[in-house]
């Protein structure tokens, strides 16, 4: 045998191991630590890809709606966006003065409402403020119809003075830039190309600041909201009133020296404008509705002029926002505190009823022979195979005064025919129907825990001298408490947000806060208040869950095992 043997160096890349630097390396020569980190990253990426559909589903269907609800509960941009000039002019007005604001505020209101009614936004604003002040909706509707008459006072005078001011082409000729005029005149709507965006002529914004600002709004509306040809569109009456303001305003001396397009017509109109009839905007709005001469509507606009508000949350706890701060609503308007307390009380009653009725059934399921227990389990699960609406409607039939239950009680002689029980359209009906509907959600967690309790524990307790009750109470019941906790959380959280059953059988005294939330979403369309009520309900549930965790311990809640 040869004494010479072939050896492979320990640091050879083919073999792996250590190199001269002392680091452990993989077969490909890379650092073992780096190779392991790369493998872990790949493993995590694969796991993320697998759960990505679920994450997206939860984000879209759960997280995003909650975030939107929370935003709607404080969002209040419609007032400042619809009445930007009014809210700015109203900022210095003192609500406790007892006097309506000055003429500049009414003029700003005229301009804002005129633009809003063209864009059909004044009714939305009225609906928003109507949540805070009854009658605001009709006030803004009437005002939207009336502001056009104010502007037409100036429009008629300019058009009667010179026919030049009747046509939109003439307004565009001196307000639009030469480049835009060339493009708009060559544009053909039938071609399908976008209409050239309006461009203001240089110097117009300094010379005619009011007219230029309003005309740009008018041009934007015509081109992008109406889709009409701006070059041929006659201007709003608001443009004429703004033009009058410029001709008689601070820039009048510069206008007198103007020598651009339509200079002769502008100078003639400037000379004639001094003798035009003017509009007293305060008197004009008071003529539309006397509420404009009172302070409540102005206080409401000023109070809710910010982009965000706590007003919805204050309303949700029977308070209101006023110029002096938060204050309680009149006693006859406080309903939400009562609804929250009623919801909590009835949810606790339903949970307690489910415990009392579900515990014996779960014990039977866990201790009866398998054949009998399986048959009983089918009966427990049977309600899940029937529509919730059908089950609730069946209770409505059974609980009414001429229903099955009352007829049976009368037949048995327990109650007289003249004193039938009122079991429907009240809290009793809601508790009965919801206990039946939510009972399986209590039985199943209880059964899953009881099925894991060895029967030998009870036999051992009895063999040591315990009575049946002592063995149950000292040995069996403590082991079933985790099931009670799991079922109670499940039933309570489900019941506190229930809507259909209280709506059908609850009447006026058996409804939950969820029914009021649904009313604001579908009927009154006060989504901000509905969002605030929902946010408070969510906070209450989370607070109760936190309290349960601190007192009982969520780790003690089990669903079996």
Tab-separated table of C-alpha atoms in Angstrom, residues 162 178 373 395 428 430 505 530 543:
chain	number	residue	atom	x	y	z
A	162	UNK	CA	-75.082	98.040	-24.755
A	178	UNK	CA	-55.080	85.551	-27.916
A	373	UNK	CA	-75.686	13.646	21.406
A	395	UNK	CA	-91.289	35.144	16.433
A	428	UNK	CA	-89.360	41.476	26.057
A	430	UNK	CA	-86.358	41.546	21.491
A	505	UNK	CA	-89.878	42.830	17.013
A	530	UNK	CA	-73.941	57.445	12.092
A	543	UNK	CA	-63.303	48.934	26.470
